[in-house]
Amino acid sequence: MKYATTLLSLFLSLITLATPLLVVNKILEGNIAILAGGLFILGVLLINIYACLRGDRIANIFAMCVSIFSFILLSFPLWHSLL
């Protein structure tokens, strides 16, 4: 079970890609949904960092990149309104 955290990290990073789609498509309305999604993605990033320290570094760095990309997609409504 050495790579259990790696598998959990990759699975959660895959789930984080669905979070911005929910927010951008206005299924969930308002800034509270963006805040909840952002907190979820930040939690997944912490799990990614923990898994990177314990297991396969290449797979977990990829998972971190996916999570950061989904966080950028999630924050699109916020910085798009500022531009």
N, CA, C and O atoms as a MOPAC input file, in Angstrom:
PM7 MOZYME 1SCF
protein

 N      0.81300 1    -1.20000 1     0.00000 1
 C      0.00000 1     0.00000 1     0.00000 1
 C      0.85100 1     1.25500 1     0.00000 1
 O      0.41700 1     2.30100 1     0.48300 1
 N      2.05600 1     1.16200 1    -0.53600 1
 C      2.93300 1     2.31900 1    -0.56000 1
 C      2.36800 1     3.41900 1    -1.46400 1
 O      2.52300 1     4.60700 1    -1.18300 1
 N      1.72400 1     3.01400 1    -2.52900 1
 C      1.24100 1     3.99700 1    -3.50100 1
 C     -0.24500 1     4.31400 1    -3.33900 1
 O     -0.87400 1     4.82700 1    -4.26500 1
 N     -0.79900 1     4.01700 1    -2.18900 1
 C     -2.21100 1     4.32500 1    -1.95200 1
 C     -2.45300 1     5.82600 1    -1.93800 1
 O     -3.47500 1     6.29300 1    -2.44200 1
 N     -1.51800 1     6.59300 1    -1.36400 1
 C     -1.69300 1     8.04700 1    -1.36700 1
 C     -1.55100 1     8.61600 1    -2.76900 1
 O     -2.18600 1     9.61700 1    -3.09900 1
 N     -0.72300 1     7.98800 1    -3.59700 1
 C     -0.59800 1     8.43800 1    -4.98500 1
 C     -1.89800 1     8.21000 1    -5.73600 1
 O     -2.34400 1     9.08300 1    -6.48000 1
 N     -2.50700 1     7.05500 1    -5.55200 1
 C     -3.77300 1     6.78200 1    -6.21800 1
 C     -4.87000 1     7.72000 1    -5.72600 1
 O     -5.67200 1     8.20900 1    -6.52300 1
 N     -4.91100 1     7.97300 1    -4.42800 1
 C     -5.88400 1     8.91800 1    -3.88100 1
 C     -5.64400 1    10.31800 1    -4.43200 1
 O     -6.59400 1    11.02800 1    -4.76300 1
 N     -4.39200 1    10.71200 1    -4.53200 1
 C     -4.04500 1    12.02800 1    -5.05200 1
 C     -4.47400 1    12.18600 1    -6.50200 1
 O     -5.03300 1    13.21500 1    -6.87900 1
 N     -4.21500 1    11.17700 1    -7.30800 1
 C     -4.60400 1    11.24800 1    -8.72500 1
 C     -6.12200 1    11.24200 1    -8.88300 1
 O     -6.65600 1    11.95000 1    -9.73700 1
 N     -6.81400 1    10.46300 1    -8.07900 1
 C     -8.27900 1    10.42400 1    -8.14800 1
 C     -8.88700 1    11.76000 1    -7.73900 1
 O     -9.80900 1    12.24800 1    -8.39200 1
 N     -8.38300 1    12.34900 1    -6.67300 1
 C     -8.91800 1    13.63900 1    -6.23700 1
 C     -8.59300 1    14.74600 1    -7.23100 1
 O     -9.39200 1    15.66700 1    -7.40400 1
 N     -7.43900 1    14.67500 1    -7.88800 1
 C     -7.11900 1    15.66500 1    -8.91500 1
 C     -8.06100 1    15.54300 1   -10.10200 1
 O     -8.41300 1    16.54200 1   -10.73000 1
 N     -8.46500 1    14.32900 1   -10.40400 1
 C     -9.44200 1    14.13600 1   -11.47500 1
 C    -10.78700 1    14.73800 1   -11.09500 1
 O    -11.46800 1    15.32400 1   -11.93700 1
 N    -11.16900 1    14.59600 1    -9.84000 1
 C    -12.43300 1    15.17400 1    -9.37100 1
 C    -12.37300 1    16.70400 1    -9.39300 1
 O    -13.38300 1    17.35900 1    -9.64800 1
 N    -11.19400 1    17.27300 1    -9.12700 1
 C    -11.09600 1    18.73300 1    -9.11500 1
 C    -11.34200 1    19.34400 1   -10.48400 1
 O    -11.70000 1    20.51800 1   -10.57800 1
 N    -11.15800 1    18.57600 1   -11.53800 1
 C    -11.45900 1    19.11900 1   -12.85700 1
 C    -12.95500 1    19.32300 1   -13.06500 1
 O    -13.34700 1    20.15100 1   -13.88700 1
 N    -13.78600 1    18.60400 1   -12.35600 1
 C    -15.23500 1    18.77700 1   -12.47600 1
 C    -15.73000 1    19.98100 1   -11.68400 1
 O    -16.77600 1    20.54000 1   -12.01600 1
 N    -15.01400 1    20.39100 1   -10.65700 1
 C    -15.45400 1    21.50200 1    -9.81900 1
 C    -15.55000 1    22.81400 1   -10.60000 1
 O    -16.57300 1    23.49000 1   -10.48700 1
 N    -14.54400 1    23.21500 1   -11.38700 1
 C    -14.70800 1    24.46800 1   -12.15300 1
 C    -15.81100 1    24.39600 1   -13.19200 1
 O    -16.44600 1    25.40800 1   -13.49200 1
 N    -16.04900 1    23.20900 1   -13.74800 1
 C    -17.12600 1    23.09300 1   -14.72800 1
 C    -18.47200 1    23.36200 1   -14.09200 1
 O    -19.34400 1    23.96100 1   -14.72200 1
 N    -18.65600 1    22.93400 1   -12.86300 1
 C    -19.90800 1    23.20700 1   -12.16600 1
 C    -20.08100 1    24.69400 1   -11.91200 1
 O    -21.18300 1    25.22700 1   -12.04400 1
 N    -19.00800 1    25.35800 1   -11.55200 1
 C    -19.10900 1    26.77800 1   -11.21700 1
 C    -19.24000 1    27.62600 1   -12.47400 1
 O    -20.05500 1    28.54800 1   -12.51000 1
 N    -18.45700 1    27.33600 1   -13.49700 1
 C    -18.48900 1    28.14500 1   -14.71900 1
 C    -19.81200 1    27.98100 1   -15.44700 1
 O    -20.29200 1    28.93300 1   -16.06200 1
 N    -20.41400 1    26.79500 1   -15.39500 1
 C    -21.68300 1    26.56200 1   -16.08200 1
 C    -22.88900 1    27.05800 1   -15.30700 1
 O    -24.02400 1    26.81300 1   -15.71500 1
 N    -22.66700 1    27.75400 1   -14.19100 1
 C    -23.72000 1    28.37100 1   -13.38400 1
 C    -24.70100 1    27.36400 1   -12.81000 1
 O    -25.85200 1    27.70700 1   -12.53900 1
 N    -24.25900 1    26.11700 1   -12.61900 1
 C    -25.11500 1    25.16500 1   -11.91600 1
 C    -25.22000 1    25.59100 1   -10.46500 1
 O    -26.29000 1    25.53200 1    -9.85900 1
 N    -24.09900 1    26.02000 1    -9.92200 1
 C    -24.08600 1    26.59300 1    -8.58500 1
 C    -23.89200 1    28.09600 1    -8.73400 1
 O    -22.98500 1    28.53100 1    -9.44400 1
 N    -24.70500 1    28.87100 1    -8.09700 1
 C    -24.66800 1    30.32100 1    -8.26400 1
 C    -23.91800 1    30.99100 1    -7.12100 1
 O    -23.91100 1    30.49100 1    -5.99600 1
 N    -23.29200 1    32.11500 1    -7.41300 1
 C    -22.72300 1    32.97000 1    -6.38600 1
 C    -21.27900 1    32.67200 1    -6.03300 1
 O    -20.66700 1    31.71700 1    -6.51200 1
 N    -20.76200 1    33.54600 1    -5.16500 1
 C    -19.36900 1    33.43500 1    -4.75600 1
 C    -19.14000 1    32.34400 1    -3.72500 1
 O    -18.00600 1    31.89900 1    -3.54800 1
 N    -20.18400 1    31.90400 1    -3.04200 1
 C    -20.02800 1    30.84700 1    -2.04700 1
 C    -19.60700 1    29.54700 1    -2.72300 1
 O    -18.79200 1    28.80300 1    -2.17600 1
 N    -20.14900 1    29.26500 1    -3.90100 1
 C    -19.75900 1    28.05900 1    -4.62700 1
 C    -18.30200 1    28.13600 1    -5.06400 1
 O    -17.59000 1    27.13200 1    -5.03500 1
 N    -17.85800 1    29.31700 1    -5.46600 1
 C    -16.46600 1    29.49000 1    -5.86100 1
 C    -15.55800 1    29.31300 1    -4.65100 1
 O    -14.49000 1    28.70900 1    -4.75700 1
 N    -15.97400 1    29.83600 1    -3.50900 1
 C    -15.18900 1    29.68000 1    -2.28900 1
 C    -15.12500 1    28.21800 1    -1.85300 1
 O    -14.05800 1    27.73200 1    -1.48000 1
 N    -16.24200 1    27.52100 1    -1.89600 1
 C    -16.26000 1    26.10400 1    -1.50800 1
 C    -15.40500 1    25.26800 1    -2.46200 1
 O    -14.66000 1    24.39100 1    -2.02500 1
 N    -15.51100 1    25.53700 1    -3.74000 1
 C    -14.68400 1    24.81700 1    -4.71200 1
 C    -13.21100 1    25.11400 1    -4.52900 1
 O    -12.37500 1    24.21800 1    -4.64800 1
 N    -12.88500 1    26.36500 1    -4.24100 1
 C    -11.48900 1    26.73000 1    -4.00900 1
 C    -10.91100 1    26.05500 1    -2.77800 1
 O     -9.76300 1    25.61000 1    -2.79400 1
 N    -11.69800 1    25.97500 1    -1.71100 1
 C    -11.23100 1    25.28100 1    -0.51400 1
 C    -11.04500 1    23.79200 1    -0.77100 1
 O    -10.10300 1    23.18800 1    -0.25700 1
 N    -11.92700 1    23.19800 1    -1.55600 1
 C    -11.78200 1    21.78800 1    -1.89700 1
 C    -10.50900 1    21.55900 1    -2.70300 1
 O     -9.76900 1    20.61100 1    -2.44000 1
 N    -10.25100 1    22.42100 1    -3.68200 1
 C     -9.05800 1    22.26500 1    -4.51000 1
 C     -7.79800 1    22.49600 1    -3.68900 1
 O     -6.80200 1    21.80000 1    -3.88800 1
 N     -7.81900 1    23.45300 1    -2.77700 1
 C     -6.65100 1    23.65800 1    -1.91800 1
 C     -6.41000 1    22.45700 1    -1.00200 1
 O     -5.26200 1    22.10500 1    -0.73300 1
 N     -7.47300 1    21.83400 1    -0.52800 1
 C     -7.32400 1    20.60800 1     0.25700 1
 C     -6.71800 1    19.48300 1    -0.56800 1
 O     -5.88300 1    18.72200 1    -0.07900 1
 N     -7.14300 1    19.38300 1    -1.82100 1
 C     -6.57400 1    18.36300 1    -2.70700 1
 C     -5.10600 1    18.66000 1    -2.97700 1
 O     -4.29600 1    17.73800 1    -3.06900 1
 N     -4.75300 1    19.93800 1    -3.10500 1
 C     -3.34100 1    20.28500 1    -3.28600 1
 C     -2.49800 1    19.85900 1    -2.08100 1
 O     -1.36600 1    19.40500 1    -2.24500 1
 N     -3.04100 1    20.00400 1    -0.88700 1
 C     -2.31900 1    19.54100 1     0.30200 1
 C     -2.13200 1    18.02400 1     0.28100 1
 O     -1.06700 1    17.52600 1     0.64800 1
 N     -3.15700 1    17.29100 1    -0.14600 1
 C     -3.02600 1    15.84100 1    -0.27000 1
 C     -2.00700 1    15.49700 1    -1.34400 1
 O     -1.24400 1    14.54200 1    -1.19100 1
 N     -1.98500 1    16.27200 1    -2.44300 1
 C     -0.99900 1    16.04100 1    -3.49400 1
 C      0.42500 1    16.23300 1    -2.97700 1
 O      1.32100 1    15.45600 1    -3.30700 1
 N      0.62500 1    17.25200 1    -2.17800 1
 C      1.96000 1    17.50500 1    -1.62600 1
 C      2.35400 1    16.37700 1    -0.67200 1
 O      3.49000 1    15.90500 1    -0.70100 1
 N      1.42100 1    15.94900 1     0.16700 1
 C      1.69700 1    14.84600 1     1.09100 1
 C      2.03200 1    13.56500 1     0.32500 1
 O      2.96600 1    12.84600 1     0.68200 1
 N      1.26400 1    13.28700 1    -0.72800 1
 C      1.51800 1    12.08900 1    -1.52800 1
 C      2.84000 1    12.19800 1    -2.27700 1
 O      3.50900 1    11.19100 1    -2.50700 1
 N      3.21500 1    13.40500 1    -2.65500 1
 C      4.50300 1    13.60300 1    -3.33800 1
 C      5.65700 1    13.28900 1    -2.39900 1
 O      6.68200 1    12.75500 1    -2.82500 1
 N      5.49600 1    13.61400 1    -1.13800 1
 C      6.54400 1    13.30800 1    -0.16400 1
 C      6.62200 1    11.81000 1     0.13800 1
 O      7.70100 1    11.30600 1     0.44900 1
 N      5.50000 1    11.09100 1     0.05100 1
 C      5.46200 1     9.67700 1     0.40200 1
 C      5.69800 1     8.73800 1    -0.76100 1
 O      6.28100 1     7.67000 1    -0.57200 1
 N      5.26300 1     9.10400 1    -1.96500 1
 C      5.23700 1     8.12500 1    -3.04900 1
 C      5.91100 1     8.60900 1    -4.31900 1
 O      6.95500 1     9.26200 1    -4.29100 1
 N      5.28500 1     8.27200 1    -5.42100 1
 C      5.82500 1     8.55300 1    -6.74500 1
 C      5.77700 1    10.04100 1    -7.02600 1
 O      4.69900 1    10.63500 1    -7.06300 1
 N      6.91900 1    10.63900 1    -7.22100 1
 C      6.99100 1    12.08800 1    -7.38400 1
 C      6.46400 1    12.55600 1    -8.74100 1
 O      5.81200 1    13.59800 1    -8.81500 1
 N      6.72500 1    11.82300 1    -9.79600 1
 C      6.31600 1    12.26200 1   -11.13500 1
 C      4.79500 1    12.28900 1   -11.25500 1
 O      4.23000 1    13.26000 1   -11.75900 1
 N      4.13700 1    11.24100 1   -10.80200 1
 C      2.67400 1    11.18400 1   -10.88000 1
 C      2.03800 1    12.25500 1   -10.00700 1
 O      1.03200 1    12.85100 1   -10.39200 1
 N      2.60900 1    12.50400 1    -8.84800 1
 C      2.02500 1    13.50100 1    -7.95100 1
 C      2.31100 1    14.92200 1    -8.41000 1
 O      1.50300 1    15.81700 1    -8.15900 1
 N      3.42200 1    15.15200 1    -9.06800 1
 C      3.66600 1    16.47900 1    -9.65200 1
 C      2.65700 1    16.73400 1   -10.76900 1
 O      2.16200 1    17.85100 1   -10.91900 1
 N      2.35200 1    15.69900 1   -11.55400 1
 C      1.31000 1    15.82600 1   -12.56800 1
 C     -0.03800 1    16.12400 1   -11.92400 1
 O     -0.79400 1    16.96000 1   -12.41800 1
 N     -0.34100 1    15.43900 1   -10.81800 1
 C     -1.60400 1    15.67700 1   -10.11100 1
 C     -1.65500 1    17.09800 1    -9.56800 1
 O     -2.71400 1    17.72600 1    -9.58500 1
 N     -0.52300 1    17.61900 1    -9.08400 1
 C     -0.49400 1    19.00600 1    -8.60800 1
 C     -0.72500 1    19.98200 1    -9.74500 1
 O     -1.42100 1    20.98300 1    -9.57400 1
 N     -0.14700 1    19.70100 1   -10.90900 1
 C     -0.36400 1    20.57700 1   -12.07100 1
 C     -1.83500 1    20.57500 1   -12.48700 1
 O     -2.38100 1    21.61800 1   -12.84400 1
 N     -2.47100 1    19.41600 1   -12.44100 1
 C     -3.89500 1    19.33300 1   -12.77300 1
 C     -4.72200 1    20.11900 1   -11.76400 1
 O     -5.66500 1    20.81300 1   -12.14100 1
 N     -4.37600 1    20.01500 1   -10.49500 1
 C     -5.12000 1    20.74300 1    -9.45600 1
 C     -4.92800 1    22.25100 1    -9.59400 1
 O     -5.87700 1    23.01400 1    -9.42000 1
 N     -3.71300 1    22.68300 1    -9.90500 1
 C     -3.46000 1    24.11600 1   -10.09600 1
 C     -4.21400 1    24.62400 1   -11.31800 1
 O     -4.76700 1    25.72300 1   -11.29300 1
 N     -4.23900 1    23.82900 1   -12.38700 1
 C     -4.98700 1    24.21000 1   -13.58200 1
 C     -6.47500 1    24.33100 1   -13.27700 1
 O     -7.13000 1    25.25600 1   -13.75600 1
 N     -7.01300 1    23.40700 1   -12.48600 1
 C     -8.43500 1    23.49400 1   -12.14300 1
 C     -8.70800 1    24.67900 1   -11.21900 1
 O     -9.78900 1    25.26600 1   -11.27400 1
 N     -7.73800 1    25.03800 1   -10.36700 1
 C     -7.91000 1    26.22100 1    -9.52500 1
 C     -7.92600 1    27.48900 1   -10.38000 1
 O     -8.68600 1    28.41500 1   -10.09600 1
 N     -7.10300 1    27.53900 1   -11.41100 1
 C     -7.11200 1    28.68400 1   -12.33300 1
 C     -8.44400 1    28.75100 1   -13.07100 1
 O     -9.01300 1    29.83000 1   -13.23600 1
 N     -8.94400 1    27.58900 1   -13.51800 1
 C    -10.25600 1    27.57600 1   -14.17000 1
 C    -11.37100 1    27.99600 1   -13.22200 1
 O    -12.32100 1    28.66600 1   -13.62500 1
 N    -11.24900 1    27.59900 1   -11.97300 1
 C    -12.26500 1    27.95700 1   -10.99400 1
 C    -12.28700 1    29.45700 1   -10.73600 1
 O    -13.35500 1    30.04100 1   -10.55300 1
 N    -11.12300 1    30.07900 1   -10.72100 1
 C    -11.06800 1    31.50600 1   -10.43000 1
 C    -11.33800 1    32.36800 1   -11.66500 1
 O    -11.28400 1    33.59500 1   -11.58100 1
 N    -11.62400 1    31.74800 1   -12.79900 1
 C    -11.89300 1    32.50000 1   -14.03000 1
 C    -13.02200 1    33.51700 1   -13.87700 1
 O    -12.85700 1    34.65100 1   -14.32700 1
 N    -14.16700 1    33.17500 1   -13.26400 1
 C    -15.21400 1    34.20100 1   -13.12200 1
 C    -14.77700 1    35.39900 1   -12.28200 1
 O    -15.23700 1    36.51600 1   -12.51500 1
 N    -13.89700 1    35.17900 1   -11.31100 1
 C    -13.45900 1    36.28300 1   -10.47500 1
 C    -12.51900 1    37.23600 1   -11.21300 1
 O    -12.72600 1    38.44900 1   -11.18600 1
 N    -11.48700 1    36.69800 1   -11.87300 1
 C    -10.56300 1    37.60900 1   -12.53900 1
 C    -11.07700 1    38.06000 1   -13.89900 1
 O    -10.57700 1    39.04800 1   -14.43700 1
 N    -12.05500 1    37.37300 1   -14.47000 1
 C    -12.65500 1    37.83900 1   -15.72300 1
 C    -13.50800 1    39.09000 1   -15.46600 1
 O    -13.57700 1    39.97500 1   -16.31900 1
 N    -14.14900 1    39.16600 1   -14.31100 1
 C    -14.95100 1    40.34300 1   -13.99500 1
 C    -14.06900 1    41.56000 1   -13.69200 1
 O    -14.50200 1    42.70000 1   -13.85600 1
 N    -12.83300 1    41.31100 1   -13.24900 1
 C    -11.91500 1    42.40400 1   -12.96200 1
 C    -11.26600 1    42.98100 1   -14.21000 1
 O    -10.84400 1    44.13700 1   -14.21100 1
 N    -11.18200 1    42.18700 1   -15.27700 1
 C    -10.54400 1    42.66800 1   -16.51200 1
 C    -11.48000 1    43.42300 1   -17.35400 1
 O    -11.10300 1    43.89600 1   -18.42600 1

